[in-house]
JSON list of C-alpha atoms in Angstrom, two decimals:
[
{"chain": "J", "resi": 267, "resn": "MET", "atom": "CA", "xyz": [16.16, -4.64, 140.13]},
{"chain": "J", "resi": 268, "resn": "LYS", "atom": "CA", "xyz": [13.54, -7.08, 138.54]},
{"chain": "J", "resi": 269, "resn": "ILE", "atom": "CA", "xyz": [16.17, -9.15, 137.22]},
{"chain": "J", "resi": 270, "resn": "GLU", "atom": "CA", "xyz": [13.29, -11.49, 136.33]},
{"chain": "J", "resi": 271, "resn": "GLU", "atom": "CA", "xyz": [12.56, -9.28, 133.14]},
{"chain": "J", "resi": 272, "resn": "ARG", "atom": "CA", "xyz": [15.59, -6.88, 132.31]},
{"chain": "J", "resi": 273, "resn": "THR", "atom": "CA", "xyz": [17.58, -10.60, 131.43]},
{"chain": "J", "resi": 274, "resn": "ASP", "atom": "CA", "xyz": [16.80, -13.84, 129.60]},
{"chain": "J", "resi": 275, "resn": "ASN", "atom": "CA", "xyz": [18.82, -15.70, 131.59]},
{"chain": "J", "resi": 276, "resn": "PRO", "atom": "CA", "xyz": [17.80, -14.38, 135.54]},
{"chain": "J", "resi": 277, "resn": "GLU", "atom": "CA", "xyz": [19.13, -17.42, 137.36]},
{"chain": "J", "resi": 278, "resn": "PRO", "atom": "CA", "xyz": [22.86, -16.54, 137.78]},
{"chain": "J", "resi": 279, "resn": "LEU", "atom": "CA", "xyz": [22.71, -13.65, 139.40]},
{"chain": "J", "resi": 280, "resn": "LEU", "atom": "CA", "xyz": [19.09, -14.62, 142.17]},
{"chain": "J", "resi": 281, "resn": "ASN", "atom": "CA", "xyz": [21.23, -17.60, 142.84]},
{"chain": "J", "resi": 282, "resn": "ILE", "atom": "CA", "xyz": [24.39, -16.34, 144.14]},
{"chain": "J", "resi": 283, "resn": "VAL", "atom": "CA", "xyz": [26.17, -18.89, 146.37]},
{"chain": "J", "resi": 284, "resn": "PRO", "atom": "CA", "xyz": [27.67, -21.85, 144.60]},
{"chain": "J", "resi": 285, "resn": "SER", "atom": "CA", "xyz": [26.67, -24.99, 146.51]},
{"chain": "J", "resi": 286, "resn": "TRP", "atom": "CA", "xyz": [30.36, -26.01, 146.45]},
{"chain": "J", "resi": 287, "resn": "LEU", "atom": "CA", "xyz": [31.31, -22.70, 148.34]},
{"chain": "J", "resi": 288, "resn": "PRO", "atom": "CA", "xyz": [30.06, -23.30, 151.89]},
{"chain": "J", "resi": 289, "resn": "TRP", "atom": "CA", "xyz": [31.53, -26.81, 151.84]},
{"chain": "J", "resi": 290, "resn": "ALA", "atom": "CA", "xyz": [35.43, -25.77, 150.71]},
{"chain": "J", "resi": 291, "resn": "LEU", "atom": "CA", "xyz": [35.34, -23.19, 153.44]},
{"chain": "J", "resi": 292, "resn": "PHE", "atom": "CA", "xyz": [33.86, -25.50, 155.40]},
{"chain": "J", "resi": 293, "resn": "ILE", "atom": "CA", "xyz": [36.78, -28.35, 154.91]},
{"chain": "J", "resi": 294, "resn": "ALA", "atom": "CA", "xyz": [39.07, -25.10, 154.76]},
{"chain": "J", "resi": 295, "resn": "ALA", "atom": "CA", "xyz": [38.27, -24.54, 158.67]},
{"chain": "J", "resi": 296, "resn": "LEU", "atom": "CA", "xyz": [38.32, -28.07, 159.46]},
{"chain": "J", "resi": 297, "resn": "LEU", "atom": "CA", "xyz": [41.76, -28.70, 157.82]},
{"chain": "J", "resi": 298, "resn": "GLN", "atom": "CA", "xyz": [42.83, -25.23, 160.05]},
{"chain": "J", "resi": 299, "resn": "ILE", "atom": "CA", "xyz": [41.59, -26.71, 163.43]},
{"chain": "J", "resi": 300, "resn": "ALA", "atom": "CA", "xyz": [42.98, -30.35, 162.72]},
{"chain": "J", "resi": 301, "resn": "VAL", "atom": "CA", "xyz": [46.31, -28.88, 161.64]},
{"chain": "J", "resi": 302, "resn": "ARG", "atom": "CA", "xyz": [45.90, -26.92, 165.42]},
{"chain": "J", "resi": 303, "resn": "VAL", "atom": "CA", "xyz": [45.29, -29.35, 167.45]},
{"chain": "J", "resi": 304, "resn": "TRP", "atom": "CA", "xyz": [47.73, -31.67, 166.28]},
{"chain": "J", "resi": 305, "resn": "ALA", "atom": "CA", "xyz": [50.43, -28.69, 166.00]},
{"chain": "J", "resi": 306, "resn": "LEU", "atom": "CA", "xyz": [49.31, -28.27, 170.52]},
{"chain": "J", "resi": 307, "resn": "GLY", "atom": "CA", "xyz": [50.38, -32.51, 170.52]},
{"chain": "J", "resi": 308, "resn": "GLY", "atom": "CA", "xyz": [46.76, -33.87, 169.70]},
{"chain": "J", "resi": 309, "resn": "PHE", "atom": "CA", "xyz": [43.83, -34.23, 171.89]},
{"chain": "J", "resi": 310, "resn": "SER", "atom": "CA", "xyz": [45.17, -35.76, 174.85]},
{"chain": "J", "resi": 311, "resn": "ALA", "atom": "CA", "xyz": [47.99, -32.70, 175.26]},
{"chain": "J", "resi": 312, "resn": "ILE", "atom": "CA", "xyz": [44.71, -30.61, 175.30]},
{"chain": "J", "resi": 313, "resn": "TYR", "atom": "CA", "xyz": [42.94, -33.15, 177.99]},
{"chain": "J", "resi": 314, "resn": "ARG", "atom": "CA", "xyz": [45.92, -33.11, 180.01]},
{"chain": "J", "resi": 315, "resn": "GLU", "atom": "CA", "xyz": [46.46, -28.83, 179.65]},
{"chain": "J", "resi": 316, "resn": "GLY", "atom": "CA", "xyz": [43.46, -27.60, 179.83]},
{"chain": "J", "resi": 317, "resn": "GLY", "atom": "CA", "xyz": [40.54, -30.56, 180.87]},
{"chain": "J", "resi": 318, "resn": "LEU", "atom": "CA", "xyz": [37.21, -31.90, 179.21]},
{"chain": "J", "resi": 319, "resn": "THR", "atom": "CA", "xyz": [36.39, -27.87, 178.55]},
{"chain": "J", "resi": 320, "resn": "MET", "atom": "CA", "xyz": [39.20, -27.81, 176.06]},
{"chain": "J", "resi": 321, "resn": "VAL", "atom": "CA", "xyz": [38.95, -30.77, 174.60]},
{"chain": "J", "resi": 322, "resn": "ILE", "atom": "CA", "xyz": [35.02, -30.12, 173.61]},
{"chain": "J", "resi": 323, "resn": "GLY", "atom": "CA", "xyz": [36.30, -26.70, 172.98]},
{"chain": "J", "resi": 324, "resn": "TRP", "atom": "CA", "xyz": [38.48, -28.17, 169.68]},
{"chain": "J", "resi": 325, "resn": "GLY", "atom": "CA", "xyz": [36.33, -31.19, 169.49]},
{"chain": "J", "resi": 326, "resn": "ILE", "atom": "CA", "xyz": [33.40, -29.80, 169.10]},
{"chain": "J", "resi": 327, "resn": "LEU", "atom": "CA", "xyz": [32.40, -26.39, 169.55]},
{"chain": "J", "resi": 328, "resn": "ASN", "atom": "CA", "xyz": [35.21, -24.53, 167.54]},
{"chain": "J", "resi": 329, "resn": "PRO", "atom": "CA", "xyz": [33.83, -27.21, 164.27]},
{"chain": "J", "resi": 330, "resn": "LEU", "atom": "CA", "xyz": [30.77, -26.20, 164.97]},
{"chain": "J", "resi": 331, "resn": "TRP", "atom": "CA", "xyz": [30.99, -22.26, 164.94]},
{"chain": "J", "resi": 332, "resn": "SER", "atom": "CA", "xyz": [32.80, -22.69, 161.83]},
{"chain": "J", "resi": 333, "resn": "ALA", "atom": "CA", "xyz": [29.52, -24.41, 160.61]},
{"chain": "J", "resi": 334, "resn": "LEU", "atom": "CA", "xyz": [28.36, -21.13, 160.81]},
{"chain": "J", "resi": 335, "resn": "ALA", "atom": "CA", "xyz": [30.80, -18.61, 160.04]},
{"chain": "J", "resi": 336, "resn": "VAL", "atom": "CA", "xyz": [31.58, -20.65, 156.70]},
{"chain": "J", "resi": 337, "resn": "GLN", "atom": "CA", "xyz": [28.28, -19.62, 155.93]},
{"chain": "J", "resi": 338, "resn": "PHE", "atom": "CA", "xyz": [28.25, -15.93, 156.38]},
{"chain": "J", "resi": 339, "resn": "VAL", "atom": "CA", "xyz": [31.55, -15.78, 154.65]},
{"chain": "J", "resi": 340, "resn": "ALA", "atom": "CA", "xyz": [30.02, -17.91, 151.59]},
{"chain": "J", "resi": 341, "resn": "VAL", "atom": "CA", "xyz": [27.37, -15.35, 151.31]},
{"chain": "J", "resi": 342, "resn": "TYR", "atom": "CA", "xyz": [29.91, -12.35, 151.69]},
{"chain": "J", "resi": 343, "resn": "LEU", "atom": "CA", "xyz": [32.41, -13.95, 148.78]},
{"chain": "J", "resi": 344, "resn": "ALA", "atom": "CA", "xyz": [29.00, -13.76, 147.12]},
{"chain": "J", "resi": 345, "resn": "ILE", "atom": "CA", "xyz": [27.74, -10.48, 147.51]},
{"chain": "J", "resi": 346, "resn": "GLU", "atom": "CA", "xyz": [31.40, -9.23, 146.97]},
{"chain": "J", "resi": 347, "resn": "PHE", "atom": "CA", "xyz": [32.82, -11.05, 144.19]},
{"chain": "J", "resi": 348, "resn": "ILE", "atom": "CA", "xyz": [30.92, -13.47, 142.26]},
{"chain": "J", "resi": 349, "resn": "ALA", "atom": "CA", "xyz": [27.01, -11.12, 142.20]},
{"chain": "J", "resi": 350, "resn": "PRO", "atom": "CA", "xyz": [29.31, -8.28, 140.71]},
{"chain": "J", "resi": 351, "resn": "TRP", "atom": "CA", "xyz": [31.04, -10.37, 138.46]},
{"chain": "J", "resi": 352, "resn": "ARG", "atom": "CA", "xyz": [28.35, -11.75, 136.45]},
{"chain": "J", "resi": 353, "resn": "LEU", "atom": "CA", "xyz": [27.13, -8.41, 136.69]},
{"chain": "J", "resi": 354, "resn": "TYR", "atom": "CA", "xyz": [29.39, -7.20, 134.24]},
{"chain": "J", "resi": 355, "resn": "HIS", "atom": "CA", "xyz": [29.18, -10.42, 132.38]},
{"chain": "J", "resi": 356, "resn": "SER", "atom": "CA", "xyz": [25.42, -10.02, 132.21]},
{"chain": "J", "resi": 357, "resn": "ASP", "atom": "CA", "xyz": [23.18, -8.96, 129.62]},
{"chain": "J", "resi": 358, "resn": "ILE", "atom": "CA", "xyz": [21.16, -7.00, 132.03]},
{"chain": "J", "resi": 359, "resn": "GLY", "atom": "CA", "xyz": [21.92, -3.74, 130.87]},
{"chain": "J", "resi": 360, "resn": "ILE", "atom": "CA", "xyz": [21.77, 0.03, 132.71]},
{"chain": "J", "resi": 361, "resn": "ASP", "atom": "CA", "xyz": [17.84, 1.38, 133.77]},
{"chain": "J", "resi": 362, "resn": "PHE", "atom": "CA", "xyz": [19.42, 4.68, 132.62]},
{"chain": "J", "resi": 363, "resn": "LEU", "atom": "CA", "xyz": [15.15, 5.63, 133.36]},
{"chain": "J", "resi": 364, "resn": "ASP", "atom": "CA", "xyz": [16.11, 5.09, 137.09]},
{"chain": "J", "resi": 365, "resn": "PRO", "atom": "CA", "xyz": [15.13, 8.40, 138.98]},
{"chain": "J", "resi": 366, "resn": "GLU", "atom": "CA", "xyz": [18.12, 8.26, 141.03]},
{"chain": "J", "resi": 367, "resn": "GLY", "atom": "CA", "xyz": [20.47, 8.91, 138.44]},
{"chain": "J", "resi": 368, "resn": "LEU", "atom": "CA", "xyz": [22.51, 5.41, 139.76]},
{"chain": "J", "resi": 369, "resn": "GLY", "atom": "CA", "xyz": [21.46, 3.14, 136.78]},
{"chain": "J", "resi": 370, "resn": "GLY", "atom": "CA", "xyz": [19.08, 0.87, 138.72]},
{"chain": "J", "resi": 371, "resn": "LEU", "atom": "CA", "xyz": [22.16, -0.07, 141.09]},
{"chain": "J", "resi": 372, "resn": "ARG", "atom": "CA", "xyz": [21.02, 0.84, 144.23]},
{"chain": "J", "resi": 373, "resn": "PRO", "atom": "CA", "xyz": [20.02, -2.35, 145.22]},
{"chain": "J", "resi": 374, "resn": "ILE", "atom": "CA", "xyz": [22.94, -4.20, 144.87]},
{"chain": "J", "resi": 375, "resn": "GLY", "atom": "CA", "xyz": [25.16, -1.22, 145.57]},
{"chain": "J", "resi": 376, "resn": "GLU", "atom": "CA", "xyz": [23.18, -0.99, 149.10]},
{"chain": "J", "resi": 377, "resn": "LEU", "atom": "CA", "xyz": [23.80, -4.77, 149.61]},
{"chain": "J", "resi": 378, "resn": "VAL", "atom": "CA", "xyz": [27.56, -4.78, 148.83]},
{"chain": "J", "resi": 379, "resn": "LYS", "atom": "CA", "xyz": [27.65, -1.98, 151.64]},
{"chain": "J", "resi": 380, "resn": "HIS", "atom": "CA", "xyz": [25.70, -3.06, 154.02]},
{"chain": "J", "resi": 381, "resn": "ALA", "atom": "CA", "xyz": [27.65, -6.94, 153.47]},
{"chain": "J", "resi": 382, "resn": "TYR", "atom": "CA", "xyz": [30.66, -5.03, 154.29]},
{"chain": "J", "resi": 383, "resn": "TYR", "atom": "CA", "xyz": [29.81, -3.46, 157.20]},
{"chain": "J", "resi": 384, "resn": "TYR", "atom": "CA", "xyz": [28.72, -6.62, 159.07]},
{"chain": "J", "resi": 385, "resn": "MET", "atom": "CA", "xyz": [31.98, -7.71, 158.32]},
{"chain": "J", "resi": 386, "resn": "VAL", "atom": "CA", "xyz": [33.16, -4.48, 159.91]},
{"chain": "J", "resi": 387, "resn": "ALA", "atom": "CA", "xyz": [30.78, -5.24, 162.94]},
{"chain": "J", "resi": 388, "resn": "GLY", "atom": "CA", "xyz": [32.81, -8.92, 162.94]},
{"chain": "J", "resi": 389, "resn": "LEU", "atom": "CA", "xyz": [36.51, -7.40, 162.70]},
{"chain": "J", "resi": 390, "resn": "VAL", "atom": "CA", "xyz": [35.75, -4.71, 165.26]},
{"chain": "J", "resi": 391, "resn": "ALA", "atom": "CA", "xyz": [34.75, -7.56, 167.57]},
{"chain": "J", "resi": 392, "resn": "PHE", "atom": "CA", "xyz": [37.40, -9.99, 167.23]},
{"chain": "J", "resi": 393, "resn": "ALA", "atom": "CA", "xyz": [39.66, -6.97, 167.87]},
{"chain": "J", "resi": 394, "resn": "LEU", "atom": "CA", "xyz": [37.54, -7.05, 170.97]},
{"chain": "J", "resi": 395, "resn": "VAL", "atom": "CA", "xyz": [38.62, -10.37, 171.44]},
{"chain": "J", "resi": 396, "resn": "LEU", "atom": "CA", "xyz": [42.19, -10.73, 170.30]},
{"chain": "J", "resi": 397, "resn": "TYR", "atom": "CA", "xyz": [42.83, -7.47, 172.91]},
{"chain": "J", "resi": 398, "resn": "GLY", "atom": "CA", "xyz": [40.84, -8.29, 175.85]},
{"chain": "J", "resi": 399, "resn": "PRO", "atom": "CA", "xyz": [43.06, -9.20, 177.89]},
{"chain": "J", "resi": 400, "resn": "ILE", "atom": "CA", "xyz": [45.52, -6.09, 177.89]},
{"chain": "J", "resi": 401, "resn": "VAL", "atom": "CA", "xyz": [42.31, -3.70, 178.13]},
{"chain": "J", "resi": 402, "resn": "SER", "atom": "CA", "xyz": [41.34, -5.64, 181.34]},
{"chain": "J", "resi": 403, "resn": "ALA", "atom": "CA", "xyz": [44.46, -5.80, 182.25]},
{"chain": "J", "resi": 404, "resn": "ALA", "atom": "CA", "xyz": [45.42, -9.10, 182.59]},
{"chain": "J", "resi": 405, "resn": "SER", "atom": "CA", "xyz": [49.24, -10.69, 183.03]},
{"chain": "J", "resi": 406, "resn": "TRP", "atom": "CA", "xyz": [48.87, -11.86, 179.45]},
{"chain": "J", "resi": 407, "resn": "GLY", "atom": "CA", "xyz": [48.24, -9.39, 176.03]},
{"chain": "J", "resi": 408, "resn": "PRO", "atom": "CA", "xyz": [48.82, -10.21, 171.75]},
{"chain": "J", "resi": 409, "resn": "THR", "atom": "CA", "xyz": [51.88, -10.24, 170.57]},
{"chain": "J", "resi": 410, "resn": "ALA", "atom": "CA", "xyz": [52.83, -9.04, 167.69]},
{"chain": "J", "resi": 411, "resn": "THR", "atom": "CA", "xyz": [52.25, -11.48, 164.76]},
{"chain": "J", "resi": 412, "resn": "THR", "atom": "CA", "xyz": [48.86, -10.97, 166.58]},
{"chain": "J", "resi": 413, "resn": "SER", "atom": "CA", "xyz": [48.77, -7.16, 164.52]},
{"chain": "J", "resi": 414, "resn": "ILE", "atom": "CA", "xyz": [50.01, -8.33, 161.45]},
{"chain": "J", "resi": 415, "resn": "VAL", "atom": "CA", "xyz": [47.24, -11.34, 161.47]},
{"chain": "J", "resi": 416, "resn": "PHE", "atom": "CA", "xyz": [44.66, -9.00, 161.96]},
{"chain": "J", "resi": 417, "resn": "THR", "atom": "CA", "xyz": [45.90, -6.17, 159.67]},
{"chain": "J", "resi": 418, "resn": "VAL", "atom": "CA", "xyz": [46.09, -8.92, 157.28]},
{"chain": "J", "resi": 419, "resn": "ILE", "atom": "CA", "xyz": [42.35, -10.49, 157.74]},
{"chain": "J", "resi": 420, "resn": "TRP", "atom": "CA", "xyz": [41.72, -6.55, 157.50]},
{"chain": "J", "resi": 421, "resn": "LEU", "atom": "CA", "xyz": [43.47, -5.78, 154.28]},
{"chain": "J", "resi": 422, "resn": "GLY", "atom": "CA", "xyz": [41.55, -8.86, 152.89]},
{"chain": "J", "resi": 423, "resn": "THR", "atom": "CA", "xyz": [38.13, -7.42, 153.58]},
{"chain": "J", "resi": 424, "resn": "VAL", "atom": "CA", "xyz": [38.96, -3.80, 151.99]},
{"chain": "J", "resi": 425, "resn": "ALA", "atom": "CA", "xyz": [40.14, -5.82, 149.08]},
{"chain": "J", "resi": 426, "resn": "THR", "atom": "CA", "xyz": [36.72, -7.16, 148.90]},
{"chain": "J", "resi": 427, "resn": "VAL", "atom": "CA", "xyz": [35.07, -4.40, 148.42]},
{"chain": "J", "resi": 428, "resn": "ALA", "atom": "CA", "xyz": [37.34, -2.16, 146.47]},
{"chain": "J", "resi": 429, "resn": "PHE", "atom": "CA", "xyz": [36.95, -5.05, 143.90]},
{"chain": "J", "resi": 430, "resn": "ALA", "atom": "CA", "xyz": [33.05, -4.67, 143.98]},
{"chain": "J", "resi": 431, "resn": "VAL", "atom": "CA", "xyz": [33.01, -1.13, 143.97]},
{"chain": "J", "resi": 432, "resn": "PHE", "atom": "CA", "xyz": [35.90, -0.98, 141.14]},
{"chain": "J", "resi": 433, "resn": "ILE", "atom": "CA", "xyz": [33.59, -3.98, 138.99]},
{"chain": "J", "resi": 434, "resn": "LEU", "atom": "CA", "xyz": [30.64, -2.25, 139.57]},
{"chain": "J", "resi": 435, "resn": "HIS", "atom": "CA", "xyz": [32.22, 0.89, 138.73]},
{"chain": "J", "resi": 436, "resn": "LEU", "atom": "CA", "xyz": [33.06, -0.43, 135.59]},
{"chain": "J", "resi": 437, "resn": "PHE", "atom": "CA", "xyz": [29.95, -2.08, 134.51]},
{"chain": "J", "resi": 438, "resn": "MET", "atom": "CA", "xyz": [27.96, 1.66, 135.18]},
{"chain": "J", "resi": 439, "resn": "ARG", "atom": "CA", "xyz": [31.56, 2.14, 133.00]},
{"chain": "J", "resi": 440, "resn": "LYS", "atom": "CA", "xyz": [31.12, 0.31, 129.75]},
{"chain": "J", "resi": 441, "resn": "GLU", "atom": "CA", "xyz": [27.22, 0.22, 129.74]},
{"chain": "J", "resi": 442, "resn": "LYS", "atom": "CA", "xyz": [27.18, 3.73, 129.80]},
{"chain": "J", "resi": 443, "resn": "ARG", "atom": "CA", "xyz": [29.77, 4.14, 127.02]},
{"chain": "J", "resi": 444, "resn": "LEU", "atom": "CA", "xyz": [28.46, 2.31, 124.50]},
{"chain": "J", "resi": 445, "resn": "GLU", "atom": "CA", "xyz": [24.49, 3.63, 124.92]},
{"chain": "J", "resi": 446, "resn": "LEU", "atom": "CA", "xyz": [26.02, 6.80, 123.93]},
{"chain": "J", "resi": 447, "resn": "HIS", "atom": "CA", "xyz": [27.80, 5.95, 121.00]},
{"chain": "J", "resi": 448, "resn": "ARG", "atom": "CA", "xyz": [25.08, 4.37, 120.17]},
{"chain": "J", "resi": 449, "resn": "LEU", "atom": "CA", "xyz": [22.61, 7.08, 120.50]},
{"chain": "J", "resi": 450, "resn": "ASN", "atom": "CA", "xyz": [24.98, 9.04, 118.89]},
{"chain": "J", "resi": 451, "resn": "GLU", "atom": "CA", "xyz": [25.59, 7.09, 115.58]},
{"chain": "J", "resi": 452, "resn": "ILE", "atom": "CA", "xyz": [21.57, 7.81, 115.09]},
{"chain": "J", "resi": 453, "resn": "ARG", "atom": "CA", "xyz": [22.20, 11.53, 116.12]},
{"chain": "J", "resi": 454, "resn": "ARG", "atom": "CA", "xyz": [24.88, 11.78, 112.97]},
{"chain": "J", "resi": 455, "resn": "GLU", "atom": "CA", "xyz": [22.18, 10.13, 110.57]},
{"chain": "J", "resi": 456, "resn": "ILE", "atom": "CA", "xyz": [20.05, 13.13, 111.48]},
{"chain": "J", "resi": 457, "resn": "ILE", "atom": "CA", "xyz": [22.57, 15.75, 111.09]},
{"chain": "J", "resi": 458, "resn": "ASP", "atom": "CA", "xyz": [24.04, 17.08, 107.77]},
{"chain": "J", "resi": 459, "resn": "LYS", "atom": "CA", "xyz": [27.91, 17.84, 108.67]},
{"chain": "J", "resi": 460, "resn": "PRO", "atom": "CA", "xyz": [27.46, 16.57, 112.04]},
{"chain": "J", "resi": 461, "resn": "TRP", "atom": "CA", "xyz": [31.62, 17.09, 112.36]},
{"chain": "J", "resi": 462, "resn": "ASP", "atom": "CA", "xyz": [31.23, 20.92, 111.78]},
{"chain": "J", "resi": 463, "resn": "ILE", "atom": "CA", "xyz": [29.63, 23.39, 114.32]},
{"chain": "J", "resi": 464, "resn": "LYS", "atom": "CA", "xyz": [29.56, 25.96, 112.16]},
{"chain": "J", "resi": 465, "resn": "ALA", "atom": "CA", "xyz": [28.18, 24.81, 109.10]},
{"chain": "J", "resi": 466, "resn": "TYR", "atom": "CA", "xyz": [25.64, 21.86, 111.14]},
{"chain": "J", "resi": 467, "resn": "ASN", "atom": "CA", "xyz": [22.08, 21.67, 109.54]},
{"chain": "J", "resi": 468, "resn": "VAL", "atom": "CA", "xyz": [18.82, 19.43, 111.11]},
{"chain": "J", "resi": 469, "resn": "ASP", "atom": "CA", "xyz": [15.93, 19.01, 108.55]},
{"chain": "J", "resi": 470, "resn": "GLU", "atom": "CA", "xyz": [12.92, 20.91, 110.28]},
{"chain": "J", "resi": 471, "resn": "GLU", "atom": "CA", "xyz": [11.10, 17.55, 109.37]},
{"chain": "J", "resi": 472, "resn": "LYS", "atom": "CA", "xyz": [14.15, 15.65, 111.92]},
{"chain": "J", "resi": 473, "resn": "GLN", "atom": "CA", "xyz": [13.86, 18.40, 114.64]},
{"chain": "J", "resi": 474, "resn": "ASP", "atom": "CA", "xyz": [11.92, 16.39, 116.55]},
{"chain": "J", "resi": 475, "resn": "GLN", "atom": "CA", "xyz": [13.09, 13.58, 116.53]},
{"chain": "J", "resi": 476, "resn": "LEU", "atom": "CA", "xyz": [16.65, 14.85, 117.31]},
{"chain": "J", "resi": 477, "resn": "ASN", "atom": "CA", "xyz": [15.03, 16.90, 120.10]},
{"chain": "J", "resi": 478, "resn": "GLU", "atom": "CA", "xyz": [13.47, 13.41, 121.49]},
{"chain": "J", "resi": 479, "resn": "LEU", "atom": "CA", "xyz": [17.23, 11.93, 120.78]},
{"chain": "J", "resi": 480, "resn": "GLN", "atom": "CA", "xyz": [18.62, 14.89, 123.24]},
{"chain": "J", "resi": 481, "resn": "GLN", "atom": "CA", "xyz": [16.70, 14.19, 125.81]},
{"chain": "J", "resi": 482, "resn": "ARG", "atom": "CA", "xyz": [17.51, 10.15, 125.35]},
{"chain": "J", "resi": 483, "resn": "ILE", "atom": "CA", "xyz": [21.36, 11.55, 125.42]},
{"chain": "J", "resi": 484, "resn": "ASP", "atom": "CA", "xyz": [20.88, 14.09, 128.41]},
{"chain": "J", "resi": 485, "resn": "THR", "atom": "CA", "xyz": [19.27, 11.44, 130.06]},
{"chain": "J", "resi": 486, "resn": "VAL", "atom": "CA", "xyz": [22.04, 8.64, 129.96]},
{"chain": "J", "resi": 487, "resn": "SER", "atom": "CA", "xyz": [24.98, 11.44, 130.04]},
{"chain": "J", "resi": 488, "resn": "ALA", "atom": "CA", "xyz": [22.77, 12.35, 133.80]},
{"chain": "J", "resi": 489, "resn": "THR", "atom": "CA", "xyz": [23.25, 8.63, 135.24]},
{"chain": "J", "resi": 490, "resn": "GLN", "atom": "CA", "xyz": [25.98, 9.13, 137.38]},
{"chain": "J", "resi": 491, "resn": "GLU", "atom": "CA", "xyz": [28.54, 6.08, 138.20]},
{"chain": "J", "resi": 492, "resn": "TYR", "atom": "CA", "xyz": [28.77, 4.29, 140.97]},
{"chain": "J", "resi": 493, "resn": "PRO", "atom": "CA", "xyz": [30.42, 4.87, 143.91]},
{"chain": "J", "resi": 494, "resn": "ALA", "atom": "CA", "xyz": [28.70, 8.44, 142.73]},
{"chain": "J", "resi": 495, "resn": "THR", "atom": "CA", "xyz": [27.80, 10.63, 145.46]},
{"chain": "J", "resi": 496, "resn": "PHE", "atom": "CA", "xyz": [29.98, 12.02, 148.09]},
{"chain": "J", "resi": 497, "resn": "SER", "atom": "CA", "xyz": [27.27, 9.87, 150.98]},
{"chain": "J", "resi": 498, "resn": "ILE", "atom": "CA", "xyz": [28.39, 6.51, 149.06]},
{"chain": "J", "resi": 499, "resn": "TRP", "atom": "CA", "xyz": [32.53, 7.28, 149.40]},
{"chain": "J", "resi": 500, "resn": "SER", "atom": "CA", "xyz": [32.13, 9.09, 152.49]},
{"chain": "J", "resi": 501, "resn": "GLN", "atom": "CA", "xyz": [30.03, 6.05, 154.10]},
{"chain": "J", "resi": 502, "resn": "LEU", "atom": "CA", "xyz": [32.86, 3.64, 152.73]},
{"chain": "J", "resi": 503, "resn": "LEU", "atom": "CA", "xyz": [35.79, 5.24, 153.68]},
{"chain": "J", "resi": 504, "resn": "ILE", "atom": "CA", "xyz": [34.20, 5.27, 157.13]},
{"chain": "J", "resi": 505, "resn": "SER", "atom": "CA", "xyz": [34.35, 1.74, 157.65]},
{"chain": "J", "resi": 506, "resn": "ILE", "atom": "CA", "xyz": [37.05, 1.21, 155.77]},
{"chain": "J", "resi": 507, "resn": "VAL", "atom": "CA", "xyz": [39.63, 2.83, 158.27]},
{"chain": "J", "resi": 508, "resn": "LEU", "atom": "CA", "xyz": [37.71, 1.99, 162.02]},
{"chain": "J", "resi": 509, "resn": "PRO", "atom": "CA", "xyz": [38.22, -1.49, 162.66]},
{"chain": "J", "resi": 510, "resn": "LYS", "atom": "CA", "xyz": [41.77, -0.79, 161.98]},
{"chain": "J", "resi": 511, "resn": "ALA", "atom": "CA", "xyz": [42.01, 2.34, 164.11]},
{"chain": "J", "resi": 512, "resn": "PHE", "atom": "CA", "xyz": [39.54, 0.74, 166.57]},
{"chain": "J", "resi": 513, "resn": "GLN", "atom": "CA", "xyz": [42.88, -2.42, 166.74]},
{"chain": "J", "resi": 514, "resn": "LEU", "atom": "CA", "xyz": [45.49, 0.19, 167.16]},
{"chain": "J", "resi": 515, "resn": "LEU", "atom": "CA", "xyz": [43.04, 2.57, 169.41]},
{"chain": "J", "resi": 516, "resn": "LEU", "atom": "CA", "xyz": [43.15, -1.32, 172.07]},
{"chain": "J", "resi": 517, "resn": "ALA", "atom": "CA", "xyz": [46.44, -1.87, 170.82]},
{"chain": "J", "resi": 518, "resn": "SER", "atom": "CA", "xyz": [47.59, 1.70, 172.38]},
{"chain": "J", "resi": 519, "resn": "VAL", "atom": "CA", "xyz": [45.52, 0.70, 175.92]}
]
């Protein structure tokens, strides 16, 4: 997007992950693990029930896994929440000369989509872990609470991508309306009686200026507001429906 060339303050849009966010998520993950261990009766009870393997799992492997997971989640939240919000409040503007007609925002739009696709893959894997015992005909399986937890997580991911898409749409809509308003004000100064289609007049000396201005207005008007194409909409809708549909399929087996 050539951010360095389009704004006087590119830093907020180049480094979108706050340094405190991964730490906050990691501490929350450790607290969740600690609460779970306490609910199970502590490490002594875990050792009696599952042996040293379970103690290592709860005491070492789970925190290590959480350290990796929170890095991904921190980047994901920054892409879906922080980046669109900072873009909306920046002075970067819209590239109305973008040949794709997307205002030069396809890179951030693709980033938002692909980050969500990774989350969808994670949800599908999560569903396999949760409902695998049923598929393999094991003697135990997930409860109603399992379905509720999965649904809550799924709705949370839908909310994140919906927020990102909505903010990008508002940003493009705002920038487009402001530029059209500015160009229209200039056009009204060139035309005599601009409010009357039957009586308006343009001096011959200003005709070339008006033609150039009209080309600019047409270029701005042709810029689509994200998500603009059927391809973008269809990809987002399929990725939103897929995890829940997959979970319902596994639950019905």
